[in-house]
């Protein structure tokens, strides 16, 4: 199971994650991400990792956990 989370101490509301992973992340009115559930669908794992690597604040964490 792969999960995605935002480190709110780092997130600066750049909004890039939403553009790279629109299936999972939308933005609130201030540009902060709203994540649609922690668990990432297997088909979206690669895109989630790309979004995490692209986050300018290194605020997006994608982790693979135990089932
Ligand atoms: S790209 Fe990073 S800093 Fe920007 S909104 Fe997403 S998590 Fe926050």
PDB file of N, CA and C and ligand atoms in Angstrom:
ATOM      1  N   UNK A   1       0.848  -1.191   0.000  1.00  0.00           N
ATOM      2  CA  UNK A   1       0.000   0.000   0.000  1.00  0.00           C
ATOM      3  C   UNK A   1       0.888   1.246   0.000  1.00  0.00           C
ATOM      4  N   UNK A   2       0.623   2.156  -0.912  1.00  0.00           N
ATOM      5  CA  UNK A   2       1.383   3.402  -0.975  1.00  0.00           C
ATOM      6  C   UNK A   2       0.510   4.546  -0.479  1.00  0.00           C
ATOM      7  N   UNK A   3       1.092   5.398   0.330  1.00  0.00           N
ATOM      8  CA  UNK A   3       0.319   6.518   0.881  1.00  0.00           C
ATOM      9  C   UNK A   3       0.972   7.851   0.515  1.00  0.00           C
ATOM     10  N   UNK A   4       0.174   8.881   0.546  1.00  0.00           N
ATOM     11  CA  UNK A   4       0.675  10.225   0.257  1.00  0.00           C
ATOM     12  C   UNK A   4       0.222  11.171   1.375  1.00  0.00           C
ATOM     13  N   UNK A   5       1.144  12.020   1.801  1.00  0.00           N
ATOM     14  CA  UNK A   5       0.831  12.961   2.880  1.00  0.00           C
ATOM     15  C   UNK A   5       1.555  14.284   2.643  1.00  0.00           C
ATOM     16  N   UNK A   6       0.996  15.325   3.198  1.00  0.00           N
ATOM     17  CA  UNK A   6       1.632  16.642   3.119  1.00  0.00           C
ATOM     18  C   UNK A   6       2.261  16.975   4.471  1.00  0.00           C
ATOM     19  N   UNK A   7       3.497  17.436   4.444  1.00  0.00           N
ATOM     20  CA  UNK A   7       4.131  17.965   5.648  1.00  0.00           C
ATOM     21  C   UNK A   7       3.752  19.448   5.711  1.00  0.00           C
ATOM     22  N   UNK A   8       2.799  19.765   6.581  1.00  0.00           N
ATOM     23  CA  UNK A   8       2.255  21.138   6.625  1.00  0.00           C
ATOM     24  C   UNK A   8       3.265  22.143   7.145  1.00  0.00           C
ATOM     25  N   UNK A   9       4.314  21.679   7.796  1.00  0.00           N
ATOM     26  CA  UNK A   9       5.336  22.611   8.263  1.00  0.00           C
ATOM     27  C   UNK A   9       6.193  23.093   7.094  1.00  0.00           C
ATOM     28  N   UNK A  10       6.151  22.369   5.964  1.00  0.00           N
ATOM     29  CA  UNK A  10       6.956  22.742   4.802  1.00  0.00           C
ATOM     30  C   UNK A  10       6.139  23.353   3.660  1.00  0.00           C
ATOM     31  N   UNK A  11       4.907  22.907   3.484  1.00  0.00           N
ATOM     32  CA  UNK A  11       4.113  23.297   2.318  1.00  0.00           C
ATOM     33  C   UNK A  11       3.955  24.820   2.239  1.00  0.00           C
ATOM     34  N   UNK A  12       4.283  25.357   1.060  1.00  0.00           N
ATOM     35  CA  UNK A  12       4.189  26.802   0.824  1.00  0.00           C
ATOM     36  C   UNK A  12       3.102  27.154  -0.169  1.00  0.00           C
ATOM     37  N   UNK A  13       2.212  26.206  -0.441  1.00  0.00           N
ATOM     38  CA  UNK A  13       1.081  26.450  -1.354  1.00  0.00           C
ATOM     39  C   UNK A  13       1.522  26.830  -2.755  1.00  0.00           C
ATOM     40  N   UNK A  14       2.556  26.170  -3.260  1.00  0.00           N
ATOM     41  CA  UNK A  14       2.975  26.414  -4.642  1.00  0.00           C
ATOM     42  C   UNK A  14       1.939  25.872  -5.626  1.00  0.00           C
ATOM     43  N   UNK A  15       1.273  24.791  -5.232  1.00  0.00           N
ATOM     44  CA  UNK A  15       0.206  24.243  -6.069  1.00  0.00           C
ATOM     45  C   UNK A  15       0.668  23.315  -7.178  1.00  0.00           C
ATOM     46  N   UNK A  16       1.954  23.133  -7.298  1.00  0.00           N
ATOM     47  CA  UNK A  16       2.483  22.293  -8.381  1.00  0.00           C
ATOM     48  C   UNK A  16       1.975  20.856  -8.271  1.00  0.00           C
ATOM     49  N   UNK A  17       1.858  20.356  -7.063  1.00  0.00           N
ATOM     50  CA  UNK A  17       1.437  18.960  -6.863  1.00  0.00           C
ATOM     51  C   UNK A  17       0.064  18.709  -7.485  1.00  0.00           C
ATOM     52  N   UNK A  18      -0.806  19.667  -7.401  1.00  0.00           N
ATOM     53  CA  UNK A  18      -2.146  19.501  -7.954  1.00  0.00           C
ATOM     54  C   UNK A  18      -2.112  19.419  -9.478  1.00  0.00           C
ATOM     55  N   UNK A  19      -1.189  20.148 -10.073  1.00  0.00           N
ATOM     56  CA  UNK A  19      -1.076  20.098 -11.534  1.00  0.00           C
ATOM     57  C   UNK A  19      -0.503  18.759 -11.993  1.00  0.00           C
ATOM     58  N   UNK A  20       0.386  18.178 -11.168  1.00  0.00           N
ATOM     59  CA  UNK A  20       1.026  16.920 -11.553  1.00  0.00           C
ATOM     60  C   UNK A  20       0.209  15.691 -11.164  1.00  0.00           C
ATOM     61  N   UNK A  21      -0.692  15.857 -10.213  1.00  0.00           N
ATOM     62  CA  UNK A  21      -1.492  14.721  -9.755  1.00  0.00           C
ATOM     63  C   UNK A  21      -2.943  15.159  -9.514  1.00  0.00           C
ATOM     64  N   UNK A  22      -3.592  15.654 -10.573  1.00  0.00           N
ATOM     65  CA  UNK A  22      -4.945  16.208 -10.404  1.00  0.00           C
ATOM     66  C   UNK A  22      -5.979  15.163  -9.993  1.00  0.00           C
ATOM     67  N   UNK A  23      -5.673  13.883 -10.281  1.00  0.00           N
ATOM     68  CA  UNK A  23      -6.624  12.815  -9.909  1.00  0.00           C
ATOM     69  C   UNK A  23      -6.738  12.675  -8.394  1.00  0.00           C
ATOM     70  N   UNK A  24      -5.716  13.162  -7.682  1.00  0.00           N
ATOM     71  CA  UNK A  24      -5.636  12.913  -6.242  1.00  0.00           C
ATOM     72  C   UNK A  24      -5.598  14.202  -5.412  1.00  0.00           C
ATOM     73  N   UNK A  25      -5.126  15.277  -6.023  1.00  0.00           N
ATOM     74  CA  UNK A  25      -4.904  16.500  -5.253  1.00  0.00           C
ATOM     75  C   UNK A  25      -5.621  17.677  -5.901  1.00  0.00           C
ATOM     76  N   UNK A  26      -6.426  18.357  -5.105  1.00  0.00           N
ATOM     77  CA  UNK A  26      -7.005  19.631  -5.536  1.00  0.00           C
ATOM     78  C   UNK A  26      -6.457  20.706  -4.601  1.00  0.00           C
ATOM     79  N   UNK A  27      -6.781  21.947  -4.877  1.00  0.00           N
ATOM     80  CA  UNK A  27      -6.259  23.033  -4.054  1.00  0.00           C
ATOM     81  C   UNK A  27      -7.401  23.769  -3.366  1.00  0.00           C
ATOM     82  N   UNK A  28      -7.130  24.246  -2.164  1.00  0.00           N
ATOM     83  CA  UNK A  28      -8.144  25.064  -1.508  1.00  0.00           C
ATOM     84  C   UNK A  28      -8.008  26.506  -2.011  1.00  0.00           C
ATOM     85  N   UNK A  29      -8.808  27.384  -1.483  1.00  0.00           N
ATOM     86  CA  UNK A  29      -8.831  28.765  -2.015  1.00  0.00           C
ATOM     87  C   UNK A  29      -7.524  29.515  -1.801  1.00  0.00           C
ATOM     88  N   UNK A  30      -6.658  29.016  -0.923  1.00  0.00           N
ATOM     89  CA  UNK A  30      -5.361  29.659  -0.686  1.00  0.00           C
ATOM     90  C   UNK A  30      -4.218  28.956  -1.423  1.00  0.00           C
ATOM     91  N   UNK A  31      -4.564  27.886  -2.144  1.00  0.00           N
ATOM     92  CA  UNK A  31      -3.546  27.162  -2.901  1.00  0.00           C
ATOM     93  C   UNK A  31      -2.920  26.001  -2.155  1.00  0.00           C
ATOM     94  N   UNK A  32      -3.467  25.681  -0.995  1.00  0.00           N
ATOM     95  CA  UNK A  32      -2.955  24.520  -0.262  1.00  0.00           C
ATOM     96  C   UNK A  32      -3.639  23.251  -0.748  1.00  0.00           C
ATOM     97  N   UNK A  33      -2.885  22.159  -0.756  1.00  0.00           N
ATOM     98  CA  UNK A  33      -3.435  20.924  -1.319  1.00  0.00           C
ATOM     99  C   UNK A  33      -4.484  20.249  -0.443  1.00  0.00           C
ATOM    100  N   UNK A  34      -5.482  19.703  -1.103  1.00  0.00           N
ATOM    101  CA  UNK A  34      -6.490  18.863  -0.459  1.00  0.00           C
ATOM    102  C   UNK A  34      -6.321  17.483  -1.085  1.00  0.00           C
ATOM    103  N   UNK A  35      -5.916  16.522  -0.279  1.00  0.00           N
ATOM    104  CA  UNK A  35      -5.646  15.186  -0.800  1.00  0.00           C
ATOM    105  C   UNK A  35      -6.861  14.294  -0.602  1.00  0.00           C
ATOM    106  N   UNK A  36      -7.233  13.633  -1.676  1.00  0.00           N
ATOM    107  CA  UNK A  36      -8.406  12.770  -1.680  1.00  0.00           C
ATOM    108  C   UNK A  36      -8.021  11.385  -1.141  1.00  0.00           C
ATOM    109  N   UNK A  37      -7.897  11.279   0.166  1.00  0.00           N
ATOM    110  CA  UNK A  37      -7.536   9.997   0.791  1.00  0.00           C
ATOM    111  C   UNK A  37      -6.046   9.760   0.786  1.00  0.00           C
ATOM    112  N   UNK A  38      -5.528   9.083   1.812  1.00  0.00           N
ATOM    113  CA  UNK A  38      -4.085   8.860   1.935  1.00  0.00           C
ATOM    114  C   UNK A  38      -3.567   7.779   0.997  1.00  0.00           C
ATOM    115  N   UNK A  39      -4.391   6.770   0.737  1.00  0.00           N
ATOM    116  CA  UNK A  39      -3.923   5.628  -0.042  1.00  0.00           C
ATOM    117  C   UNK A  39      -3.920   5.980  -1.532  1.00  0.00           C
ATOM    118  N   UNK A  40      -2.777   5.687  -2.174  1.00  0.00           N
ATOM    119  CA  UNK A  40      -2.623   5.998  -3.599  1.00  0.00           C
ATOM    120  C   UNK A  40      -2.956   4.751  -4.419  1.00  0.00           C
ATOM    121  N   UNK A  41      -3.847   4.908  -5.375  1.00  0.00           N
ATOM    122  CA  UNK A  41      -4.184   3.825  -6.290  1.00  0.00           C
ATOM    123  C   UNK A  41      -2.908   3.383  -7.015  1.00  0.00           C
ATOM    124  N   UNK A  42      -2.683   2.073  -7.180  1.00  0.00           N
ATOM    125  CA  UNK A  42      -1.456   1.596  -7.840  1.00  0.00           C
ATOM    126  C   UNK A  42      -1.197   2.279  -9.190  1.00  0.00           C
ATOM    127  N   UNK A  43      -2.237   2.597  -9.921  1.00  0.00           N
ATOM    128  CA  UNK A  43      -2.062   3.229 -11.232  1.00  0.00           C
ATOM    129  C   UNK A  43      -1.521   4.647 -11.119  1.00  0.00           C
ATOM    130  N   UNK A  44      -1.617   5.233  -9.927  1.00  0.00           N
ATOM    131  CA  UNK A  44      -1.180   6.625  -9.751  1.00  0.00           C
ATOM    132  C   UNK A  44       0.135   6.754  -8.969  1.00  0.00           C
ATOM    133  N   UNK A  45       0.723   5.630  -8.598  1.00  0.00           N
ATOM    134  CA  UNK A  45       1.925   5.682  -7.756  1.00  0.00           C
ATOM    135  C   UNK A  45       3.071   6.418  -8.455  1.00  0.00           C
ATOM    136  N   UNK A  46       3.286   6.122  -9.726  1.00  0.00           N
ATOM    137  CA  UNK A  46       4.390   6.773 -10.436  1.00  0.00           C
ATOM    138  C   UNK A  46       4.165   8.293 -10.516  1.00  0.00           C
ATOM    139  N   UNK A  47       2.960   8.697 -10.834  1.00  0.00           N
ATOM    140  CA  UNK A  47       2.642  10.129 -10.902  1.00  0.00           C
ATOM    141  C   UNK A  47       2.775  10.768  -9.523  1.00  0.00           C
ATOM    142  N   UNK A  48       2.392  10.035  -8.476  1.00  0.00           N
ATOM    143  CA  UNK A  48       2.515  10.568  -7.112  1.00  0.00           C
ATOM    144  C   UNK A  48       3.981  10.786  -6.756  1.00  0.00           C
ATOM    145  N   UNK A  49       4.823   9.856  -7.140  1.00  0.00           N
ATOM    146  CA  UNK A  49       6.262  10.009  -6.855  1.00  0.00           C
ATOM    147  C   UNK A  49       6.844  11.205  -7.619  1.00  0.00           C
ATOM    148  N   UNK A  50       6.411  11.379  -8.855  1.00  0.00           N
ATOM    149  CA  UNK A  50       6.876  12.525  -9.649  1.00  0.00           C
ATOM    150  C   UNK A  50       6.451  13.831  -8.985  1.00  0.00           C
ATOM    151  N   UNK A  51       5.212  13.878  -8.513  1.00  0.00           N
ATOM    152  CA  UNK A  51       4.707  15.088  -7.856  1.00  0.00           C
ATOM    153  C   UNK A  51       5.513  15.370  -6.594  1.00  0.00           C
ATOM    154  N   UNK A  52       5.834  14.320  -5.844  1.00  0.00           N
ATOM    155  CA  UNK A  52       6.604  14.501  -4.616  1.00  0.00           C
ATOM    156  C   UNK A  52       8.004  15.025  -4.933  1.00  0.00           C
ATOM    157  N   UNK A  53       8.613  14.496  -5.998  1.00  0.00           N
ATOM    158  CA  UNK A  53       9.967  14.942  -6.355  1.00  0.00           C
ATOM    159  C   UNK A  53       9.956  16.377  -6.869  1.00  0.00           C
ATOM    160  N   UNK A  54       8.830  16.782  -7.473  1.00  0.00           N
ATOM    161  CA  UNK A  54       8.753  18.119  -8.049  1.00  0.00           C
ATOM    162  C   UNK A  54       8.386  19.195  -7.036  1.00  0.00           C
ATOM    163  N   UNK A  55       7.900  18.798  -5.881  1.00  0.00           N
ATOM    164  CA  UNK A  55       7.478  19.792  -4.884  1.00  0.00           C
ATOM    165  C   UNK A  55       8.662  20.657  -4.466  1.00  0.00           C
ATOM    166  N   UNK A  56       8.589  21.959  -4.711  1.00  0.00           N
ATOM    167  CA  UNK A  56       9.719  22.851  -4.409  1.00  0.00           C
ATOM    168  C   UNK A  56      10.062  22.908  -2.923  1.00  0.00           C
ATOM    169  N   UNK A  57       9.093  22.586  -2.081  1.00  0.00           N
ATOM    170  CA  UNK A  57       9.321  22.667  -0.639  1.00  0.00           C
ATOM    171  C   UNK A  57       9.602  21.293  -0.018  1.00  0.00           C
ATOM    172  N   UNK A  58       9.659  20.269  -0.854  1.00  0.00           N
ATOM    173  CA  UNK A  58       9.849  18.887  -0.362  1.00  0.00           C
ATOM    174  C   UNK A  58       8.811  18.556   0.713  1.00  0.00           C
ATOM    175  N   UNK A  59       7.588  18.981   0.453  1.00  0.00           N
ATOM    176  CA  UNK A  59       6.532  18.829   1.452  1.00  0.00           C
ATOM    177  C   UNK A  59       5.635  17.620   1.212  1.00  0.00           C
ATOM    178  N   UNK A  60       5.794  16.988   0.068  1.00  0.00           N
ATOM    179  CA  UNK A  60       4.919  15.873  -0.268  1.00  0.00           C
ATOM    180  C   UNK A  60       5.654  14.562  -0.020  1.00  0.00           C
ATOM    181  N   UNK A  61       5.051  13.702   0.772  1.00  0.00           N
ATOM    182  CA  UNK A  61       5.690  12.420   1.099  1.00  0.00           C
ATOM    183  C   UNK A  61       4.877  11.285   0.512  1.00  0.00           C
ATOM    184  N   UNK A  62       5.530  10.471  -0.287  1.00  0.00           N
ATOM    185  CA  UNK A  62       4.904   9.270  -0.821  1.00  0.00           C
ATOM    186  C   UNK A  62       5.670   8.095  -0.244  1.00  0.00           C
ATOM    187  N   UNK A  63       4.970   7.256   0.505  1.00  0.00           N
ATOM    188  CA  UNK A  63       5.644   6.157   1.177  1.00  0.00           C
ATOM    189  C   UNK A  63       4.948   4.843   0.909  1.00  0.00           C
ATOM    190  N   UNK A  64       5.769   3.843   0.765  1.00  0.00           N
ATOM    191  CA  UNK A  64       5.250   2.498   0.580  1.00  0.00           C
ATOM    192  C   UNK A  64       5.266   1.803   1.922  1.00  0.00           C
ATOM    193  N   UNK A  65       4.089   1.387   2.377  1.00  0.00           N
ATOM    194  CA  UNK A  65       3.998   0.732   3.681  1.00  0.00           C
ATOM    195  C   UNK A  65       3.601  -0.721   3.553  1.00  0.00           C
ATOM    196  N   UNK A  66       3.450  -1.361   4.690  1.00  0.00           N
ATOM    197  CA  UNK A  66       3.050  -2.759   4.701  1.00  0.00           C
ATOM    198  C   UNK A  66       1.571  -2.860   4.361  1.00  0.00           C
ATOM    199  N   UNK A  67       1.153  -3.968   3.799  1.00  0.00           N
ATOM    200  CA  UNK A  67      -0.244  -4.184   3.466  1.00  0.00           C
ATOM    201  C   UNK A  67      -1.065  -4.402   4.715  1.00  0.00           C
TER     202      UNK A  67
HETATM  203  S1  LIG B   1       3.778  21.386  -4.498  1.00  0.00           S
HETATM  204 FE1  LIG B   1       4.506  21.084  -2.385  1.00  0.00          FE
HETATM  205  S2  LIG B   1       4.554  23.123  -1.492  1.00  0.00           S
HETATM  206 FE2  LIG B   1       3.287  23.207  -3.321  1.00  0.00          FE
HETATM  207  S3  LIG B   1       1.170  22.900  -2.617  1.00  0.00           S
HETATM  208 FE3  LIG B   1       2.007  20.908  -3.216  1.00  0.00          FE
HETATM  209  S4  LIG B   1       2.837  20.050  -1.312  1.00  0.00           S
HETATM  210 FE4  LIG B   1       2.583  22.247  -0.969  1.00  0.00          FE
END
